Coordinates of C-alpha atoms in Angstrom, one line a residue:
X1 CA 56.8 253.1 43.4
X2 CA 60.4 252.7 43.7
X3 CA 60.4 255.5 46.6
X4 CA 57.6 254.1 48.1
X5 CA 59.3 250.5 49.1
X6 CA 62.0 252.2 50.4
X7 CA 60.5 254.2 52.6
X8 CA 58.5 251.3 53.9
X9 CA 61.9 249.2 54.3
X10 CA 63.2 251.8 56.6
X11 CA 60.1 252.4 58.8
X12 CA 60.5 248.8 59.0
X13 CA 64.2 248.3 60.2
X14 CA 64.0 251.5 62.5
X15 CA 60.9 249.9 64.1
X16 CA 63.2 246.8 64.5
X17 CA 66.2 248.8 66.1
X18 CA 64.0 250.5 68.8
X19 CA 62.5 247.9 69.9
X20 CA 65.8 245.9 70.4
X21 CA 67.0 249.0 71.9
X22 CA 64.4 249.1 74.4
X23 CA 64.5 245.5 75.2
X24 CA 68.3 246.3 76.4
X25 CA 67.6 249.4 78.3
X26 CA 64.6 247.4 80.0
X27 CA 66.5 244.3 81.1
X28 CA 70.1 246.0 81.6
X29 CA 73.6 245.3 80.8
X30 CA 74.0 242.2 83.4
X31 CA 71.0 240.2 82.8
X32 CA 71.7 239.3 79.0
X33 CA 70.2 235.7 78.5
X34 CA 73.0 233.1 78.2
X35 CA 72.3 230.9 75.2
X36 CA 70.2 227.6 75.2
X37 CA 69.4 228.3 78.9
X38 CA 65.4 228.7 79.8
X39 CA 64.1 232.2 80.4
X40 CA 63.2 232.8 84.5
X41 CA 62.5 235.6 87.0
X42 CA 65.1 238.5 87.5
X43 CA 65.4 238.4 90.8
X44 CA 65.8 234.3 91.9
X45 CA 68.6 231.7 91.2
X46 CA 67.5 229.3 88.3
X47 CA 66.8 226.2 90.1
X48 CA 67.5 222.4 89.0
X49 CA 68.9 223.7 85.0
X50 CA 71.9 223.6 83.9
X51 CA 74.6 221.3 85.6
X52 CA 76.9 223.1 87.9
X53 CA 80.7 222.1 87.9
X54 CA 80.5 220.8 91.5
X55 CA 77.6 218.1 90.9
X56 CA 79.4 217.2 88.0
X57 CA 82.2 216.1 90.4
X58 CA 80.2 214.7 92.7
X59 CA 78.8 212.4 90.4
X60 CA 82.5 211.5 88.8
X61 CA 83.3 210.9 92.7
X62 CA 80.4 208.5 93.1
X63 CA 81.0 206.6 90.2
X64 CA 84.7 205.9 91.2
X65 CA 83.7 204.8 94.2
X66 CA 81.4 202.2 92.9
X67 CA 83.6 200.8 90.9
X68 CA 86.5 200.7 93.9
X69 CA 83.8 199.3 95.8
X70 CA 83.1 196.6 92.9
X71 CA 86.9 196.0 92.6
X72 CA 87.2 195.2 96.4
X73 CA 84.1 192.9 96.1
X74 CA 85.5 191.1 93.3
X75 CA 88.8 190.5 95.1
X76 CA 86.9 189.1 98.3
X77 CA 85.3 186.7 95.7
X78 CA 88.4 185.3 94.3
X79 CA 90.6 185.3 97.4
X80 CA 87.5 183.2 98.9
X81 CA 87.2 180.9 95.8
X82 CA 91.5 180.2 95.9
X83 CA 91.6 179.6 99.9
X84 CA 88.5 177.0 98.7
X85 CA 90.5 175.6 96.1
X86 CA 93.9 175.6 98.8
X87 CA 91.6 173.8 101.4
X88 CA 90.2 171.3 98.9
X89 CA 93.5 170.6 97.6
X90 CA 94.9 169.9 101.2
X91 CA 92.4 167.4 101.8
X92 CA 92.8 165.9 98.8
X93 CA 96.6 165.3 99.7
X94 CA 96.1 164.4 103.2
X95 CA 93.4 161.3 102.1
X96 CA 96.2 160.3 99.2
X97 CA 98.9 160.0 102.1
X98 CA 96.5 158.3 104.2
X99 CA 95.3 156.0 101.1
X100 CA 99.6 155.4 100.6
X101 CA 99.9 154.7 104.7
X102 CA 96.9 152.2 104.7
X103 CA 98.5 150.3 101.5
X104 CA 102.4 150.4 102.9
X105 CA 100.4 148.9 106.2
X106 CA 98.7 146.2 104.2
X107 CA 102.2 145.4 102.4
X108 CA 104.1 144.9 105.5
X109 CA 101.0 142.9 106.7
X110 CA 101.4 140.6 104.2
X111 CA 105.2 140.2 103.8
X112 CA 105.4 139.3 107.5
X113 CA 102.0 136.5 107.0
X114 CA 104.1 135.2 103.5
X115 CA 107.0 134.9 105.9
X116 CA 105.1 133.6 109.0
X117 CA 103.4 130.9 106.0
X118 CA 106.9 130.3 104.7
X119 CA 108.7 129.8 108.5
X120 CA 105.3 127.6 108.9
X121 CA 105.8 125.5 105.9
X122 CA 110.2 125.0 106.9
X123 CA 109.1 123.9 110.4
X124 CA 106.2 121.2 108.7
X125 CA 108.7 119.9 106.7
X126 CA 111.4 119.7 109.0
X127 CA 109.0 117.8 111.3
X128 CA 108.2 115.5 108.3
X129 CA 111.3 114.8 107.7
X130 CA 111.3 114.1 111.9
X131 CA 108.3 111.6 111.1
X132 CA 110.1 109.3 108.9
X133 CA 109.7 105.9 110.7
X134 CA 113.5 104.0 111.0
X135 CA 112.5 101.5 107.7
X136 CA 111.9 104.3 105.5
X137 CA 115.2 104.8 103.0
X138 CA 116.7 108.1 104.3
X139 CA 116.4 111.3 102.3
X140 CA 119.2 113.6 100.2
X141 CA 120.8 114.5 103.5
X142 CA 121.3 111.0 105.3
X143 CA 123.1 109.1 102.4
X144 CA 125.4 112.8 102.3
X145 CA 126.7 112.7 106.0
X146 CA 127.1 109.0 105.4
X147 CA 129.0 109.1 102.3
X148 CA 130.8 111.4 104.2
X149 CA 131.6 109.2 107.4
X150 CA 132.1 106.1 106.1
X151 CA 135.2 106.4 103.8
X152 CA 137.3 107.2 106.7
X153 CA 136.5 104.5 108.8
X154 CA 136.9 101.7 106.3
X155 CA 139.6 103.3 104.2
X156 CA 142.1 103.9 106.6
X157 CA 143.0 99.7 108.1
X158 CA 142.9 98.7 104.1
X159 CA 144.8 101.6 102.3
X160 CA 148.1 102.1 104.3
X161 CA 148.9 105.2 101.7
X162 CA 147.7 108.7 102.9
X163 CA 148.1 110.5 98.8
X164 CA 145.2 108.3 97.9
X165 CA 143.0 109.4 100.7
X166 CA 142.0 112.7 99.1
X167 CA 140.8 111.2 96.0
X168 CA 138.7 109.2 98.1
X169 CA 137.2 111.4 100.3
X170 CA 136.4 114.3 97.3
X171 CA 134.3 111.5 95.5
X172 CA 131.5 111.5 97.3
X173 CA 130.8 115.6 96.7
X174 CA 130.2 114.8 93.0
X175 CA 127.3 112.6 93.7
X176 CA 125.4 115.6 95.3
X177 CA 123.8 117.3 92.3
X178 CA 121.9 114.4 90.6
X179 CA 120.4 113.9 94.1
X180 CA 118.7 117.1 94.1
X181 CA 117.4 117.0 90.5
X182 CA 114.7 115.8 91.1
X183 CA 111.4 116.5 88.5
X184 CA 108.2 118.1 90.0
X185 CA 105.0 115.8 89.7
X186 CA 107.0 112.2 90.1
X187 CA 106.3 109.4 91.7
X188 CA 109.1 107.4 93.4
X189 CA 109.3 105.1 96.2
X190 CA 112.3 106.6 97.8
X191 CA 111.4 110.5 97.3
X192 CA 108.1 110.7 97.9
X193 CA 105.8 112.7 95.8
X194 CA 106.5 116.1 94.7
X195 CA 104.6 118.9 92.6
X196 CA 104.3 123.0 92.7
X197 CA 105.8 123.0 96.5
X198 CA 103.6 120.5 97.7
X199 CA 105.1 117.6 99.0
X200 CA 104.4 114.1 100.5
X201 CA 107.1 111.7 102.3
X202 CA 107.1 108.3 101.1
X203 CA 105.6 106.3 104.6
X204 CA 102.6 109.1 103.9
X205 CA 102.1 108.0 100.2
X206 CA 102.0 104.6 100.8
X207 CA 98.6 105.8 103.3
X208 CA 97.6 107.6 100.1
X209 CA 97.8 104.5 97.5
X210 CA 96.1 102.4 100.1
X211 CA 93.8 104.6 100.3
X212 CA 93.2 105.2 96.4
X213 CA 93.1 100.8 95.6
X214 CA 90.1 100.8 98.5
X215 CA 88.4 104.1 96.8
X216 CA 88.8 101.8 93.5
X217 CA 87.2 98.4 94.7
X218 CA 84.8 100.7 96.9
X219 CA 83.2 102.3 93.9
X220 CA 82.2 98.8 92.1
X221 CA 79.2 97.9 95.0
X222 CA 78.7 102.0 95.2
X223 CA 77.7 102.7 91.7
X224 CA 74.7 100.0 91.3
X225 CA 72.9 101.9 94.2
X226 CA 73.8 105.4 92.5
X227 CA 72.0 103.7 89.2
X228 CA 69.5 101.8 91.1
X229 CA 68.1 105.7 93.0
X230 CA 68.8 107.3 89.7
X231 CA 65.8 105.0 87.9
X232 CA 63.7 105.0 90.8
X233 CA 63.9 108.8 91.4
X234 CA 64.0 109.8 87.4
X235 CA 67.4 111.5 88.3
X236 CA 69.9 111.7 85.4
X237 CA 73.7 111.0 86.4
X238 CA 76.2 113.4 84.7
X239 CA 80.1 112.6 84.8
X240 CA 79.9 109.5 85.5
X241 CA 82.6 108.3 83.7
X242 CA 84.6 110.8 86.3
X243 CA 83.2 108.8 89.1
X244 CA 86.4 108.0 90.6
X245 CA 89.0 110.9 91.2
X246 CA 91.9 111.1 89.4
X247 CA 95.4 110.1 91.7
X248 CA 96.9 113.2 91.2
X249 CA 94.2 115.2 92.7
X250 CA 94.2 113.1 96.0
X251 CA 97.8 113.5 96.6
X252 CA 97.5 117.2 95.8
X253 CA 94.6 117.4 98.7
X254 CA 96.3 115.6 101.2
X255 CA 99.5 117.6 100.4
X256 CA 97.7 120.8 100.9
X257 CA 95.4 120.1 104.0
X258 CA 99.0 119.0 105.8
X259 CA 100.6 121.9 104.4
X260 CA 98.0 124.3 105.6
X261 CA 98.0 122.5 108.9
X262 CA 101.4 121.1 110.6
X263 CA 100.4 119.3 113.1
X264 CA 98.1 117.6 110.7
X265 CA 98.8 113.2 109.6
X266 CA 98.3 112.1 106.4
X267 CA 96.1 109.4 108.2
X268 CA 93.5 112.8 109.5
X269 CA 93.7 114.5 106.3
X270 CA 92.7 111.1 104.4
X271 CA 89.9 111.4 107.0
X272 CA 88.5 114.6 105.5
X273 CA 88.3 113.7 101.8
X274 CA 84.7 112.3 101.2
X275 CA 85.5 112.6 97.1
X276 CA 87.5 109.9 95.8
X277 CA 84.5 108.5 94.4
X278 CA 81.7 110.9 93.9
X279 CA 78.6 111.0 91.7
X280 CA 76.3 114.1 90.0
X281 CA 72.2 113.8 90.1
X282 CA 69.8 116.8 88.3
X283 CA 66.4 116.7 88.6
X284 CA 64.0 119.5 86.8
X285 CA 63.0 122.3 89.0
X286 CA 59.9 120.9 89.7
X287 CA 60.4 117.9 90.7
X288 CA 63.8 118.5 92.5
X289 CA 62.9 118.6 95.8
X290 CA 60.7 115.5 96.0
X291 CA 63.9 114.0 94.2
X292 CA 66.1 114.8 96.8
X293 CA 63.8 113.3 99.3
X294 CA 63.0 110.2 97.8
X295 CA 66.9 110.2 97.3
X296 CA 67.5 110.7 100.8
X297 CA 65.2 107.9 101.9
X298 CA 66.6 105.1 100.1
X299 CA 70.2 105.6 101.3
X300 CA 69.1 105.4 104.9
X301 CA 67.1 102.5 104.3
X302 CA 70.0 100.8 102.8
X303 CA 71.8 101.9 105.9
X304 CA 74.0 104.5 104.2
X305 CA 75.1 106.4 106.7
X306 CA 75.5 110.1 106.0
X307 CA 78.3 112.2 107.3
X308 CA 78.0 115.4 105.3
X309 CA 75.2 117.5 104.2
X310 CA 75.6 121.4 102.6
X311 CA 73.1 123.2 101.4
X312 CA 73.9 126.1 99.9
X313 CA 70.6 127.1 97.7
X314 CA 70.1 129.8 101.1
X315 CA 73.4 131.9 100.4
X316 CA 72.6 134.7 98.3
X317 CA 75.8 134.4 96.6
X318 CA 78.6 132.0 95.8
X319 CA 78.2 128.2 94.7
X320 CA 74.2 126.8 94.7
X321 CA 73.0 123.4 95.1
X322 CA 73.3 120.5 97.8
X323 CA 76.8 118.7 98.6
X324 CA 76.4 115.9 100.4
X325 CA 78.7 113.0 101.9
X326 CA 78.0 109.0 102.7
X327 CA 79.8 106.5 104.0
X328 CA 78.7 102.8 102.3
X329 CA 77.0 100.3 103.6
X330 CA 79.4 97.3 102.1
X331 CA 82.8 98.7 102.0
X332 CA 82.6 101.0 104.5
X333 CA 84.3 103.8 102.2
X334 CA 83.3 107.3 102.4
X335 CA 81.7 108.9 98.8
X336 CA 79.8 112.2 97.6
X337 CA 76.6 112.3 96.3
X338 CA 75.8 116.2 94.7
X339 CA 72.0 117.1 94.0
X340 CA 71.5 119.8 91.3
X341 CA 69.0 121.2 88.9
X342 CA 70.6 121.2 85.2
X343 CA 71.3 125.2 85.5
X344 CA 73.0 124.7 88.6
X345 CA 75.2 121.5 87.3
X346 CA 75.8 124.1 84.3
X347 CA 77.4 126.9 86.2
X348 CA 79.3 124.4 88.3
X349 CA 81.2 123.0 85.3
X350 CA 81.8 126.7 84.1
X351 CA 83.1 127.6 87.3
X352 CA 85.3 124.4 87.6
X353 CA 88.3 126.5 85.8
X354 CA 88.0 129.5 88.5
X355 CA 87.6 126.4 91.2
X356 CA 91.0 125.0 90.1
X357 CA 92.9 128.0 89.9
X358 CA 91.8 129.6 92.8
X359 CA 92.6 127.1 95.3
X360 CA 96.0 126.7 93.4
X361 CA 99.1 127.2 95.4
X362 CA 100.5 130.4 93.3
X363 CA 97.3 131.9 93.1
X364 CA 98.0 135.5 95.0
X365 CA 94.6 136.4 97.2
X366 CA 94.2 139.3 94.8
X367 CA 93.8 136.9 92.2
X368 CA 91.7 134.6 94.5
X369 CA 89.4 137.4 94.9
X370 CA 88.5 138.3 91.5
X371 CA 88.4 134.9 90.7
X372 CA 85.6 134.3 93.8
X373 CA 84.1 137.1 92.4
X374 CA 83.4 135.6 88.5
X375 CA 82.2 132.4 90.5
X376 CA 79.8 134.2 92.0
X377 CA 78.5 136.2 89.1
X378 CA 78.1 133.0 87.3
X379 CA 76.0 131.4 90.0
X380 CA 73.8 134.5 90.3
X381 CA 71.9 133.6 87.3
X382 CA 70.7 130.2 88.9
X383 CA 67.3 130.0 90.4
X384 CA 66.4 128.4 93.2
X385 CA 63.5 125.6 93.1
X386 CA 61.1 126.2 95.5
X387 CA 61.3 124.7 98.6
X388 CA 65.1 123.6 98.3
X389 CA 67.1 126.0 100.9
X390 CA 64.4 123.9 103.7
X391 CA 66.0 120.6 102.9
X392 CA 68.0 118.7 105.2
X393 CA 69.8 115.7 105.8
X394 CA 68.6 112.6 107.6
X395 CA 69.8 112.5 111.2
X396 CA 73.0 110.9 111.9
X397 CA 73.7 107.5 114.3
X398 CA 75.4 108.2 117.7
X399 CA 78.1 105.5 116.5
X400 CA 79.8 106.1 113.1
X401 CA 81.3 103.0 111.6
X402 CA 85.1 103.5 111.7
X403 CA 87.0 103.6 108.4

């Protein structure tokens, strides 16, 4: 048995050898198959197999160039994004230095109107000073150059002497400061009146408290027609305590409107103030109108004669309700009647703060502005009746009574 499997293990293996051997002889020495590559024909070139070393180039060549290509791209981007940021940038400075040319130019514009208003305000003064009639006592300069003068032309027949003539003469000198220290906001007969730059000669406020004693006997036949509409027309009267208006308030109008205006006399801008004695009526909204007409009616039939009449409920900003000004039928003395619905009256007296300081003298126009700017935020909450922004005054004589 033993001899038997080996014999059939040789057959086997020689079987194997020739046939290998054969498969050489038949193919040949130079067409041994290369390893993992596909058999194909003898005689052709394998096509599309394995990768060649120059494709493999080509392809590396490709690939660099895409991404050069990609790199170049990329730089276009952010050279185009900075020359963006470069123009936006130069704008930007150019509107800043045009924003710090416009400001410099609204600086210089209002230094040289402060100075023009201050070169305006030596010149009124000067001429008030000019205006002073020949009985009014002479201000700080006149009893200075006096002083001055007189010494040496009495001193010298009396006092033979000349070492007590400089004593003399130095005196006078020493009188000079208490003459100019002179407290803002008092009254005095020889100085005038005086408060926060505003100023008024003396022969000017003796107009004024003439004018203030007739506002003051003017107002007792006044105010029994103001009660008299009031209960007729169901009107309610508010501040009327503050009927008459206060001194100090006068002076400083008349101070202003002559300050404001140079060429202006105290006797013209006494003219213009319809408010020394002045009266508040409200009606509800719906009865306001036929208030104000009813209102209207019974001053010209008491032959009121009206010189003023605002009305304001029209503006779609700013101060609401209807101003209005008389002149009386007894004394002859101007007064102001305002017509207002109690939400209108209500913003007026929260407003009456940003009224003062606004038209104060030290008030800059910034300030003025945001200050016209809360008044008219506070009036924008007030509605208008219906049918008030059509009322009007009555029509006015072709003769005034003079004052």
């Amino acid at each position: 048995m033993k001899n038997h499997h080996a014999h059939t293990f040789r057959a086997v293996a020689w079987t194997v050898t020739a046939t290998a051997l054969a498969s050489t002889l038949s193919l040949g020495p130079g067409h041994a198959a290369e390893p993992g590559c596909p058999p194909a024909e003898p005689q052709q070139k394998p096509a599309n197999t394995c990768p060649t070393p120059s494709a493999k180039k080509q392809a590396a060549k490709k690939q660099a160039a895409d991404k050069q290509a990609a790199r170049k791209q990329a730089a276009k981007k952010q050279a185009a994004r900075k020359q963006a940021a470069e123009k936006q940038a130069a704008r930007k400075q150019a509107a800043e230095k045009q924003a710090a040319r416009k400001q410099a130019a609204e600086k210089q514009a209002a230094r040289k109107q402060a100075a023009k208003k201050q070169a305006a305000r030596k010149q009124a003064a000067k001429k008030q000073s000019d205006r002073r009639p020949p009985g009014c006592p002479p201000c700080q300069t006149a009893p200075r150059k006096q002083a001055a003068m007189k010494p040496p032309a009495k001193k010298p027949p009396a006092q033979k002497p000349s070492s007590q003539r400089p004593p003399t003469a130095q005196r006078p000198p020493a009188k000079r400061p208490p003459a100019k220290k002179l407290p803002a906001r008092q009254l005095r007969k020889d100085h005038g009146w005086h408060w926060e730059g505003l100023y008024i000669d003396a022969a000017d406020l003796r107009k004024v408290n003439v004018f203030l004693a007739r506002a003051k006997k003017a107002e007792r036949t006044i105010s029994p027609q103001v009660r008299s509409i009031a209960r007729r027309t169901k009107a309610t009267v508010v501040g009327f305590d503050n009927r008459l208006r206060s001194p100090e308030s006068v002076k400083r109008s008349v101070a202003r409107e002559m300050q404001n205006n140079p060429t202006e006399t105290a006797d013209e801008a006494l003219n213009n103030i319809y408010d020394s004695v002045r009266y508040i009526l409200t009606w509800p909204d719906a009865t306001y109108v036929k208030g104000v007409q009813d209102t209207t009616k019974l001053l010209a039939g008491w032959k009121n004669e009206n010189l003023r009449w605002a009305n304001t409920w029209a503006r779609p900003r700013g101060y609401k309700g209807i101003n209005t000004a008389w002149r009386a039928n007894n004394s002859g003395h101007p007064y102001e009647l305002q017509f207002h619905t109690p939400k209108s009256q209500a913003a007026q007296r929260r407003s009456r703060p940003l009224y003062e300081e606004a038209h104060s003298p030290r008030t800059t126009s910034q300030r003025r502005a945001q200050l016209q700017g809360q008044m008219n935020r506070v009036f924008a909450t007030v509605p208008c009746p219906a049918g008030a922004q059509l009322l009007k005054g009555p029509r006015r004589r072709a003769v005034e009574r003079p004052v």
